[in-house]
Coordinates of C-alpha atoms (C1' of nucleotides) in Angstrom, one line a residue:
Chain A
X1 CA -1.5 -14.0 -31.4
X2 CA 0.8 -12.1 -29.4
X3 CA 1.6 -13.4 -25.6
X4 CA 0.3 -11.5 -22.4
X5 CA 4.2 -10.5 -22.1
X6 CA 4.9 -9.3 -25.5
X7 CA 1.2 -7.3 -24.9
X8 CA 2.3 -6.0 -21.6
X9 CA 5.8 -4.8 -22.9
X10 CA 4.3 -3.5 -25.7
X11 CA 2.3 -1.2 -23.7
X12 CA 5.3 0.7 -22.3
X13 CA 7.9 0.4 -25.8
X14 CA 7.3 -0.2 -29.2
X15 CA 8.5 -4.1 -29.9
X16 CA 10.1 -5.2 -33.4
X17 CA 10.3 -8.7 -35.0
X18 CA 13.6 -9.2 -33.2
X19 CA 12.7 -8.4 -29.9
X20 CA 9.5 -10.3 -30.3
X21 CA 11.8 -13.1 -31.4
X22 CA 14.1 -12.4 -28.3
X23 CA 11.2 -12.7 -26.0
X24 CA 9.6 -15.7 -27.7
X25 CA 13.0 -17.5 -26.9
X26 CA 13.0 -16.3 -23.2
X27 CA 9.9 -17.6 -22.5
X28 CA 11.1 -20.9 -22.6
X29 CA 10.7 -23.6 -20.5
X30 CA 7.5 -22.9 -18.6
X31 CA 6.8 -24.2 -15.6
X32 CA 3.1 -25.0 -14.3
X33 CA 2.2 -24.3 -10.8
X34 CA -1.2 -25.6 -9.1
X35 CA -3.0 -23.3 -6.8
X36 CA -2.0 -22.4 -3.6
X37 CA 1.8 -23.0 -3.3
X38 CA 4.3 -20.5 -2.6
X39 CA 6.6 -19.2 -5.5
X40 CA 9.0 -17.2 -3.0
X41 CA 9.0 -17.1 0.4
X42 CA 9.9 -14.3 2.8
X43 CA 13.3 -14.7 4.2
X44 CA 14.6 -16.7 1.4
X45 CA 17.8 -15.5 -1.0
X46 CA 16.3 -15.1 -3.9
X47 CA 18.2 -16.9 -6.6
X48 CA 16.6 -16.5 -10.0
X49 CA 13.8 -14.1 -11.2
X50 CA 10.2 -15.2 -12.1
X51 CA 7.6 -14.1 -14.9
X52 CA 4.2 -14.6 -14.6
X53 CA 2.8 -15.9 -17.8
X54 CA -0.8 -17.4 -17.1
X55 CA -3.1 -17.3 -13.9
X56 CA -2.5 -15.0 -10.7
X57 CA -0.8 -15.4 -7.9
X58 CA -0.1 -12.3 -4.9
X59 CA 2.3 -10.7 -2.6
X60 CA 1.4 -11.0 0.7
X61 CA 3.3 -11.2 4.1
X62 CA 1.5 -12.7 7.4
X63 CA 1.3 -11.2 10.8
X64 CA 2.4 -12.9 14.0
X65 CA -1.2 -13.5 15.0
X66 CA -1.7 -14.7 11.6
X67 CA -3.6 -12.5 9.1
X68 CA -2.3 -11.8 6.2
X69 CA -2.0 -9.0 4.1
X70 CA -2.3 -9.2 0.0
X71 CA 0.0 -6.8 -1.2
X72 CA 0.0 -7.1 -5.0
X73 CA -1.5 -9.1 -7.8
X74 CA 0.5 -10.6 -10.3
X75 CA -1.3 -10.8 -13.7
X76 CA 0.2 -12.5 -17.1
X77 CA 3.3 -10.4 -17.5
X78 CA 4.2 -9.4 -13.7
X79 CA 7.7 -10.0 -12.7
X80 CA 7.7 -11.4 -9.6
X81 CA 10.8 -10.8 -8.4
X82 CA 12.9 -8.4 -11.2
X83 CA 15.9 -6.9 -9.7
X84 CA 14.9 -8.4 -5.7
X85 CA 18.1 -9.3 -6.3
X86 CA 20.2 -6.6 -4.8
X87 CA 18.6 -7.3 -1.8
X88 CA 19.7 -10.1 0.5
X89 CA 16.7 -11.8 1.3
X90 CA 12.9 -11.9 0.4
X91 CA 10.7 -9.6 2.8
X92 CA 7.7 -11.0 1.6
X93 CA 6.2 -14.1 0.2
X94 CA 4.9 -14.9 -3.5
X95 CA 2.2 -17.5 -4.1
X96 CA 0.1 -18.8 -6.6
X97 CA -4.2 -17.8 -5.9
X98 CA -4.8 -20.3 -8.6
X99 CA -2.9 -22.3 -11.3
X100 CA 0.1 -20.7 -13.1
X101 CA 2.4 -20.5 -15.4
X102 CA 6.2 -19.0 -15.0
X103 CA 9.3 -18.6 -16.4
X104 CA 12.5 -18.9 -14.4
X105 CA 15.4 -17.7 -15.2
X106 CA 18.6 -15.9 -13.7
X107 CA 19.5 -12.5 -13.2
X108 CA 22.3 -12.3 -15.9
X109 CA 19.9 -13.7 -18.3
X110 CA 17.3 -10.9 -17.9
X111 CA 20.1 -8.4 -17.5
X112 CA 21.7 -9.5 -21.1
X113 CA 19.0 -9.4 -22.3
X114 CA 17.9 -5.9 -21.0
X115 CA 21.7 -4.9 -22.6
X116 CA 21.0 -6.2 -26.2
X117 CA 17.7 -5.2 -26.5
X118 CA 16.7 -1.7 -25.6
X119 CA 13.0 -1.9 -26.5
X120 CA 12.6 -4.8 -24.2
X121 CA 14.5 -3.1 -21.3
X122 CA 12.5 -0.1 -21.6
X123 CA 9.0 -2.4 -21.5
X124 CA 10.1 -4.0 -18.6
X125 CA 10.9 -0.9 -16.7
X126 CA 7.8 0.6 -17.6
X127 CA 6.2 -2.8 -16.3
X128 CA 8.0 -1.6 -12.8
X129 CA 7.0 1.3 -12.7
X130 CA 3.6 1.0 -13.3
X131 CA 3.4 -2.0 -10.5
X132 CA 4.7 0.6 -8.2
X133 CA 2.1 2.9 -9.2
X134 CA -0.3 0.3 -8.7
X135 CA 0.9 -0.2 -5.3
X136 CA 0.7 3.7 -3.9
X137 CA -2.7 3.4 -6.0
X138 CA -3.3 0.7 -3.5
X139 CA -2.3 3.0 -0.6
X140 CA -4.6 5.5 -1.3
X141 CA -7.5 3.3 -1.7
X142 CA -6.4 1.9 2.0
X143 CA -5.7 5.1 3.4
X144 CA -8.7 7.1 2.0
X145 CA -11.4 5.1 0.5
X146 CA -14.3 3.2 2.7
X147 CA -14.8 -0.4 1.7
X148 CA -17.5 -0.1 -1.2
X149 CA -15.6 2.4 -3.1
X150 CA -12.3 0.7 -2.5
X151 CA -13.4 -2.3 -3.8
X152 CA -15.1 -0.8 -7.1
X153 CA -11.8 1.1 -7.8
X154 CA -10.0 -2.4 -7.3
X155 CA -12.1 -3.7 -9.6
X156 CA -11.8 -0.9 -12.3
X157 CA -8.4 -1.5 -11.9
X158 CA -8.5 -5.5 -12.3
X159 CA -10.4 -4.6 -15.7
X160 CA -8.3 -2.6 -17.4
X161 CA -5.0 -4.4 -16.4
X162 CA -6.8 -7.9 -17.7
X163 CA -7.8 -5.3 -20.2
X164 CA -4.5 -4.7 -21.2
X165 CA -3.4 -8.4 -22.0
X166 CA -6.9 -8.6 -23.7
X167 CA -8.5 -11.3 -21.1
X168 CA -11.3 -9.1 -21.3
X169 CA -14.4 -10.4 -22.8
X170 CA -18.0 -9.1 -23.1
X171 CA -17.3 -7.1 -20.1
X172 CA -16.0 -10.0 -18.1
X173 CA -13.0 -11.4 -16.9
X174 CA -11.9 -14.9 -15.1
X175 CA -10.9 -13.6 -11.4
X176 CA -10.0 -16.9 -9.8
X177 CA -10.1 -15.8 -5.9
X178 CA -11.8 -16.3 -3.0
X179 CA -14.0 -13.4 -0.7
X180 CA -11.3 -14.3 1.9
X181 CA -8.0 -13.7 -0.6
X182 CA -10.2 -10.4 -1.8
X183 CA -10.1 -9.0 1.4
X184 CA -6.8 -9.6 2.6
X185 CA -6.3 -7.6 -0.4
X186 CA -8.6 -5.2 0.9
X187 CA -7.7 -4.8 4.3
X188 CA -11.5 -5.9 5.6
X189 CA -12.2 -9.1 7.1
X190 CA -14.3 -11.6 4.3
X191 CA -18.2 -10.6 6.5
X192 CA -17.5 -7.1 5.2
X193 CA -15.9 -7.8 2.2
X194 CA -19.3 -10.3 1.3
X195 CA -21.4 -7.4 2.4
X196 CA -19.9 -5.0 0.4
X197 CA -20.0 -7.2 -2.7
X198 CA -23.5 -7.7 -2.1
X199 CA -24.3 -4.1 -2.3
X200 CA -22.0 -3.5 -5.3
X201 CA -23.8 -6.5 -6.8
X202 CA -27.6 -5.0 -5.8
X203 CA -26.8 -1.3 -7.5
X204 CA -25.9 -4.2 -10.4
X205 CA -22.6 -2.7 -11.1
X206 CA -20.9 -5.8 -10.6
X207 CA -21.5 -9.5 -10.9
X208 CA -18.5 -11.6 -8.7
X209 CA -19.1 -15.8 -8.1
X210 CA -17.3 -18.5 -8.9
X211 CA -13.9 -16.9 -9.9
X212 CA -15.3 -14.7 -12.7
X213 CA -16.0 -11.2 -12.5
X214 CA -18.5 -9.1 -14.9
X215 CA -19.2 -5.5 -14.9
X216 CA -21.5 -4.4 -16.9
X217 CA -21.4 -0.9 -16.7
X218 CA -17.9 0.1 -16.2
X219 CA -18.3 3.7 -16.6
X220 CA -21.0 3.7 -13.7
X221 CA -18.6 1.8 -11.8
X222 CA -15.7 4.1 -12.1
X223 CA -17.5 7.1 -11.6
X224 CA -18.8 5.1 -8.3
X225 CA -15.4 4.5 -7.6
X226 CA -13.6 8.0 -8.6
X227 CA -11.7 6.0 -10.6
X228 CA -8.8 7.9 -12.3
X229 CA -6.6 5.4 -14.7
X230 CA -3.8 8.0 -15.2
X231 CA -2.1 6.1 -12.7
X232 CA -2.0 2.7 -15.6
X233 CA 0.0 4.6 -17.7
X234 CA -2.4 3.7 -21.0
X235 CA -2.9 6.7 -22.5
X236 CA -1.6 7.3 -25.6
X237 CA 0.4 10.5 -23.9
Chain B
X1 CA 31.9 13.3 7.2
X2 CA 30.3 11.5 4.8
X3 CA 26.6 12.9 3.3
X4 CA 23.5 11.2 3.7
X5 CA 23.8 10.3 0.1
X6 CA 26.8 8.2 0.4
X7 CA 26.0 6.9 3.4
X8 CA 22.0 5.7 2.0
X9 CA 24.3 4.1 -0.7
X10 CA 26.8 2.4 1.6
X11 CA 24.2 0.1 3.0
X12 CA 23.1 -1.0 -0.4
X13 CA 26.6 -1.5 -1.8
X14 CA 30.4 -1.0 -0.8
X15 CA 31.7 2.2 -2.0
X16 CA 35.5 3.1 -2.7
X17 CA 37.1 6.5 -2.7
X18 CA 36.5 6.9 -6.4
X19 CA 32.8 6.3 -6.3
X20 CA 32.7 8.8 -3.6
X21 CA 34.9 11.6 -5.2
X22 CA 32.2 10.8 -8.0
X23 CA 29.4 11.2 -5.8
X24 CA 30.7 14.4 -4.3
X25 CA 30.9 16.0 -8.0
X26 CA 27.8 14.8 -8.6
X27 CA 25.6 16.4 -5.7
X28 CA 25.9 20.2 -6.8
X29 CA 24.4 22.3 -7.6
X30 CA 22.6 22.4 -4.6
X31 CA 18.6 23.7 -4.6
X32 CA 17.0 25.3 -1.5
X33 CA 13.5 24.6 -1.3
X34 CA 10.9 25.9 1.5
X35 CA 8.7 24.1 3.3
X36 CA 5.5 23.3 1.3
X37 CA 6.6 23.7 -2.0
X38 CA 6.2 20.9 -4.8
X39 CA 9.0 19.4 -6.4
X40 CA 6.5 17.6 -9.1
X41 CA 3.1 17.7 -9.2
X42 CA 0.9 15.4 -11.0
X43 CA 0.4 15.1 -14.7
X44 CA 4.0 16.9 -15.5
X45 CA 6.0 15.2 -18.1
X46 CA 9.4 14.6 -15.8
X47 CA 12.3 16.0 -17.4
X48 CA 15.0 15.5 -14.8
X49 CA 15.8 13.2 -11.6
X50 CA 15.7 15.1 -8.2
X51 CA 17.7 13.7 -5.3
X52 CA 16.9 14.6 -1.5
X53 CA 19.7 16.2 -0.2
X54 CA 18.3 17.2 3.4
X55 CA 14.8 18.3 4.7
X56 CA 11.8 16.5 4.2
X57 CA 9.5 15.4 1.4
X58 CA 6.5 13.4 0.6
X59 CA 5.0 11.7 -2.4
X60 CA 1.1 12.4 -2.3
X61 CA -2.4 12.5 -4.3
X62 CA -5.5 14.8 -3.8
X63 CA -8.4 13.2 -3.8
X64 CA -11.7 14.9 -6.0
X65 CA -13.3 16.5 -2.6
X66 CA -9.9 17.5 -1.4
X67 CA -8.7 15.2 1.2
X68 CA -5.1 14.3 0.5
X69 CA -3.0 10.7 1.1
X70 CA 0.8 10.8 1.6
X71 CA 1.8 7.4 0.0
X72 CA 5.7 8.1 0.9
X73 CA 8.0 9.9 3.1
X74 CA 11.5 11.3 1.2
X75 CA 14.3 11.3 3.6
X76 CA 18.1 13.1 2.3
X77 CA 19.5 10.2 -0.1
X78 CA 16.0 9.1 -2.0
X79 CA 15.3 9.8 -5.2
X80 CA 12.0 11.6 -6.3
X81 CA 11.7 10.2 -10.0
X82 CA 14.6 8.0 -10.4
X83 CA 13.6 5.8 -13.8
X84 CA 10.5 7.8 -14.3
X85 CA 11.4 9.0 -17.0
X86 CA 9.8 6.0 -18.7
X87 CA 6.2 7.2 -17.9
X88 CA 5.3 9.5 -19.3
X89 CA 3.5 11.7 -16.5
X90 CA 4.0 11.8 -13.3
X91 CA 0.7 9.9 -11.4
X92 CA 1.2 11.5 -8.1
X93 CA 3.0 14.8 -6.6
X94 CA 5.7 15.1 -4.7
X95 CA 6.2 18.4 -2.1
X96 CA 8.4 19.2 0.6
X97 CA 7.0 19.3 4.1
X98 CA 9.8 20.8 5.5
X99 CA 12.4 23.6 4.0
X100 CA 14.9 20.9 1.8
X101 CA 17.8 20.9 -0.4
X102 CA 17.8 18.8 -3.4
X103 CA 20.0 17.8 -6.5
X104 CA 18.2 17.8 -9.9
X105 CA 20.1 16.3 -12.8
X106 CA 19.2 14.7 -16.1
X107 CA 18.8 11.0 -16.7
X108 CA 20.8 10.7 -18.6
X109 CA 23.4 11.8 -16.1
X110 CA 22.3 9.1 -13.6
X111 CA 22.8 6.5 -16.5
X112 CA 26.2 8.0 -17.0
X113 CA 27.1 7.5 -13.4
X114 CA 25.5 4.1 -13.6
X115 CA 27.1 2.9 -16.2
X116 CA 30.6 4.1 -15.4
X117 CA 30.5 3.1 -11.4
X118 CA 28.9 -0.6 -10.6
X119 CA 29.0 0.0 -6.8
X120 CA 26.7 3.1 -7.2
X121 CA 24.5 2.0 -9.3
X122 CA 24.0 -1.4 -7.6
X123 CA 23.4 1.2 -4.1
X124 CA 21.1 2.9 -6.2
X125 CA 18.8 -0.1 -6.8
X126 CA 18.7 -1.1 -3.8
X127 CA 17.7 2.5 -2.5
X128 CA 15.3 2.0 -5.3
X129 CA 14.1 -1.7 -4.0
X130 CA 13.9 -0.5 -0.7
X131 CA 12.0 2.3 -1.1
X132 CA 9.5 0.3 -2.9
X133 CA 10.0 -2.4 0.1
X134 CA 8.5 0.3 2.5
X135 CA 5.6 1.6 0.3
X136 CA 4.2 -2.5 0.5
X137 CA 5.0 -2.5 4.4
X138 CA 3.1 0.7 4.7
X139 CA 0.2 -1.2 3.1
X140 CA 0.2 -4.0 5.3
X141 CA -0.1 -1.7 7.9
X142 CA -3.1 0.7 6.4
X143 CA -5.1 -3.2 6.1
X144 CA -4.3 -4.7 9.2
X145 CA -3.0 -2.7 12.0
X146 CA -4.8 -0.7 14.2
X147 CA -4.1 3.1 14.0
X148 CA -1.6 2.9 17.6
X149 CA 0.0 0.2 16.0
X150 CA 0.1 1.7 12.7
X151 CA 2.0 5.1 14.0
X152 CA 4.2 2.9 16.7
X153 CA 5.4 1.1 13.5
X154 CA 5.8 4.1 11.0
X155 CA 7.6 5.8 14.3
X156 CA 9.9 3.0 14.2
X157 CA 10.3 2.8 10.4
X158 CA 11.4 6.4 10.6
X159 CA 13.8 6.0 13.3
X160 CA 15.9 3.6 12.2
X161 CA 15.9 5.5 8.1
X162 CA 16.8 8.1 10.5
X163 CA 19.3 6.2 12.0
X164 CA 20.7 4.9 8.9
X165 CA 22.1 8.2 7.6
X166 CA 23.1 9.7 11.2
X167 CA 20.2 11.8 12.3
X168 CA 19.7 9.9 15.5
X169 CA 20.9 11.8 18.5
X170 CA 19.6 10.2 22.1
X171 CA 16.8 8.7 21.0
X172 CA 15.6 11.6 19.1
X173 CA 15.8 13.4 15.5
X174 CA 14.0 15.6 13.8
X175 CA 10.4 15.0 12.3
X176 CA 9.0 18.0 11.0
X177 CA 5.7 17.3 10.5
X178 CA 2.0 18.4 11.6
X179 CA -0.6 16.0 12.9
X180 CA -2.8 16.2 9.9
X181 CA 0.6 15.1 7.9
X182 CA 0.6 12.6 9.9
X183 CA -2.8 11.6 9.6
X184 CA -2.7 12.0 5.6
X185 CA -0.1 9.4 5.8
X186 CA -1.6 6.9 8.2
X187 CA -4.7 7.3 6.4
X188 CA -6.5 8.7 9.3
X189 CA -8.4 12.0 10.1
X190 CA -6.3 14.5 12.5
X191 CA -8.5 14.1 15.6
X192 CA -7.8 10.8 15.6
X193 CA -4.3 10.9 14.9
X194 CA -3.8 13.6 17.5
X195 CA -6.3 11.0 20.5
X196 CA -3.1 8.2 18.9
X197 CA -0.3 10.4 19.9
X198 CA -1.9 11.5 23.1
X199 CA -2.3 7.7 23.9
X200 CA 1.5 6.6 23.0
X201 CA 2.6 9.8 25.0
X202 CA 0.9 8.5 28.1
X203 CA 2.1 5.1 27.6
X204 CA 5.9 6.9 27.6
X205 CA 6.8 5.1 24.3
X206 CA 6.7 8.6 22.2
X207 CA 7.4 12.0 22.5
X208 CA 6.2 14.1 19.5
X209 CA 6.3 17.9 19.5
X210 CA 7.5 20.8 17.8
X211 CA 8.8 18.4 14.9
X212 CA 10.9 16.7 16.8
X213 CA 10.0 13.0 18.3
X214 CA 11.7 11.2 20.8
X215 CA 11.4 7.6 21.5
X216 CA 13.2 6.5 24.8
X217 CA 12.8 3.0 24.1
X218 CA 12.6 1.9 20.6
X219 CA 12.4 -2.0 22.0
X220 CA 8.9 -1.3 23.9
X221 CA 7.3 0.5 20.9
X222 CA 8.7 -2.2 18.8
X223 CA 7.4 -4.7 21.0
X224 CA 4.3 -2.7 20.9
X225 CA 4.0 -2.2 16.7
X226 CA 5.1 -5.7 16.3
X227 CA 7.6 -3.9 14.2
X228 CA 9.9 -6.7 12.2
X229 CA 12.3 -4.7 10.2
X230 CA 13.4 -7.1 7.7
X231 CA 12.2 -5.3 5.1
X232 CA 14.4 -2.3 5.5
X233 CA 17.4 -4.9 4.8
X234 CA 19.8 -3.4 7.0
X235 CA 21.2 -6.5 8.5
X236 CA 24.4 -8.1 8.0
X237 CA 23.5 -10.6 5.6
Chain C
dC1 C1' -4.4 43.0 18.9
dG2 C1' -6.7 40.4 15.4
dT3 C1' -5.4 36.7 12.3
dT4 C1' -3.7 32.4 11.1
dG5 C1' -2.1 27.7 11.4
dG6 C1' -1.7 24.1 14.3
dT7 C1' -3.3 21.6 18.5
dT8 C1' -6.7 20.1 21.7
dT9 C1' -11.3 18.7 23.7
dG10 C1' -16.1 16.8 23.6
dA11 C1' -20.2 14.3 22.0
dG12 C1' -22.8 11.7 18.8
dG13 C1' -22.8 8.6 14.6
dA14 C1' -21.2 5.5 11.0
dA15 C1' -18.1 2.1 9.3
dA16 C1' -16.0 -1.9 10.1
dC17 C1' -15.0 -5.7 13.4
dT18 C1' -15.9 -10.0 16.4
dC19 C1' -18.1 -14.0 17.4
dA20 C1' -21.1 -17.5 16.2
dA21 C1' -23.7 -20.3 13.4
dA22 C1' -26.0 -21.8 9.4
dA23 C1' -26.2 -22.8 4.5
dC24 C1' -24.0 -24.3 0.5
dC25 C1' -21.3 -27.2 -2.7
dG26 C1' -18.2 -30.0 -5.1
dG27 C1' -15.7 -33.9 -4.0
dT28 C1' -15.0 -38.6 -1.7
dG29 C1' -15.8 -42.9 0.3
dG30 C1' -19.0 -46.3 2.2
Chain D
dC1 C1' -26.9 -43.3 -4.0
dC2 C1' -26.2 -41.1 0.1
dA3 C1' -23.6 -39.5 4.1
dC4 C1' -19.9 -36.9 5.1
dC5 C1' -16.1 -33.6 4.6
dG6 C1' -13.5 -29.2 4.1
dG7 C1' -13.6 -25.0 2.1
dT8 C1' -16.4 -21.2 1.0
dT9 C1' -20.3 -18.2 1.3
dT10 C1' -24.0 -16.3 3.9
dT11 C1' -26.7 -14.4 7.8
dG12 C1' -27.4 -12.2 12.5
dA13 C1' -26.4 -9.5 16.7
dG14 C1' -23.6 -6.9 19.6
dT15 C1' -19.1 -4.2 20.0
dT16 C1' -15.1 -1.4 18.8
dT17 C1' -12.7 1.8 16.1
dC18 C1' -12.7 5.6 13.8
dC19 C1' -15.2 9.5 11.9
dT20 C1' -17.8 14.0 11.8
dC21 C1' -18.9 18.2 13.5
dA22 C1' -18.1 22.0 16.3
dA23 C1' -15.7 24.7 19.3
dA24 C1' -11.9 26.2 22.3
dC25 C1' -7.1 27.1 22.7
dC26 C1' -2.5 28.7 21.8
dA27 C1' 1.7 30.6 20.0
dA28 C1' 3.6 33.1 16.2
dC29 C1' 3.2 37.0 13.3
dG30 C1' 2.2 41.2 11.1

DNA sequence: CGTTGGTTTGAGGAAACTCAAAACCGGTGG
DNA sequence: CCACCGGTTTTGAGTTTCCTCAAACCAACG
């Protein structure tokens, strides 16, 4: 039984014993982090980097007047902060949308690491570049998409990258966040964000209470959505 | 005279007169590109890095019925596909809006150069960290700022990227770009875009015409967009 | 002088927002 | 056991922002 890591670099290099090895090492010592608390904040130096390894926390930065804007999800296997380094300070915050699990460690440690083993390296910079092709995903969805289709194509998206680290099961998946946290994701205010779930929910494409998400028919769903994955980077290409 | 190249890298990392005499040998040859052509288009297999010499370029997606979404502007010293070369397609297209010249080299060239000069590749990053800095600010502002907002803040984002490699000249520079551009990046239609302008015009804050924009004083429109500009690290610290 | 790409104007309609309040629900303490 | 609490979900009604459609305008260009 492989860890979400391992599964999600795996996805983007081919991993041998050894590196597996390597990264079963790394992911030592784990620290647990209940709901709701910040990881990073913005403005801070940031001083060590962070792995996701169980739960979900988010991106976000707040407004003066005090909205807030979700700009990422952070799944099993996300770095939350790889190579922030270089730059001074934080520009955004990192918290936990429910309880967690990460690794800390430093820079030098990730970057010998990324030195001795060039499989893992590779993995982790596929794992960057497909979080920043999640996030101009995200743009478009914004920019170009109304409400009920943005939200399908979220969760299409949701599926296959729980999918990926194989928290999939029977078509649903644990989704531990609230209407409001779903759209500050979303960029609606929680009314329209309930009333749009409730019309995804009455054309039965998708079941979403209590923190768990089920979509039956996915296909339907995508094709509601225009959903095109090429943007995941799963294919066998 | 230093190029926008060098000087995009001196605000990420201190550069000395051999990482310079480097850089110089690496920016040739030198490709001309029109307006309107692309540089990549979606679902290539990227075989070399392009760097952004001078013009204007944009990342962007078509949507199935045709409508587009700009998810990035390229300014001379960013990279197209830095790193890329881990995916194996590229997700999105990239074309220039106005007539550009751009470097195109291998990867493993850039590794080279990475390898062999620290200071570079450390500027590099950080391009890299800030680029990916703006594409989540650009989100915030597609979710939660209303469209005058939205274009006072990307006006201000642009002027001081602009201002950053030298392009600034009394309060104006160069932004060759139509409305419906503009609205494909704001996420807008072009009426509306154009009813935007013609509001911030009366206002005094912007000038925009004949691709060139003129903002008397930034202070008021960042007042106005609430722009903070952390995020484009260029302070001090 | 007609064509073309970009800008501008007008009017009606739809999507999403604001404000306000009620219902719900798992805990917690009397 | 029940009243109360805070956080979350739900409902309703009126408003604003933004969109759609359609047409006029204009300068550049062959």
């Amino acid at each position: 039984m492989k860890n979400a890591t391992a599964k999600r670099l795996g996805h983007g290099a081919a991993l041998n014993r050894e590196d597996l090895a390597r990264l079963d090492r790394f992911l030592h010592p784990v620290r647990r982090v209940p709901a709701g608390t910040d990881l990073i904040q913005r403005g801070e130096t940031v001083s060590c980097v962070r792995l996701m390894i169980s739960g979900l926390s988010a991106r976000y930065k707040l407004l003066p007047d005090g909205r807030r804007s979700i700009m990422a999800l952070l799944l099993p296997g996300d770095f939350c902060d790889l190579h922030v380094g270089v730059l001074g300070h934080m520009d955004h915050s990192v918290m936990t949308l429910a309880e967690s699990e990460v690794v800390e460690t430093s820079q030098s440690d990730i970057d010998g690491m990324m030195g001795a083993f060039p499989n893992i390296a590779r993995g982790m910079r596929w794992i960057d570049m497909v979080d920043q092709s999640i996030t101009r995903e995200w743009l478009v969805s914004m920019g170009r998409r109304r409400a009920d289709r943005q939200m399908a194509h979220f969760f299409c998206e949701i599926y296959h990258r729980m999918d990926m680290i194989d928290e999939v099961g029977s078509n649903s998946f644990a989704l531990p966040m609230t209407q409001e946290e779903l759209a500050d994701t979303l960029g609606i205010t929680p009314v329209h964000a309930l009333r749009v779930l409730q019309s995804l929910r009455q054309s039965g494409m998708v079941q979403f209470q209590d923190g768990r998400i089920s979509i039956p028919k996915l296909d339907s769903l995508e094709t509601f959505a225009e959903f095109e994955g090429d943007y995941l980077h799963l294919g066998r290409s």
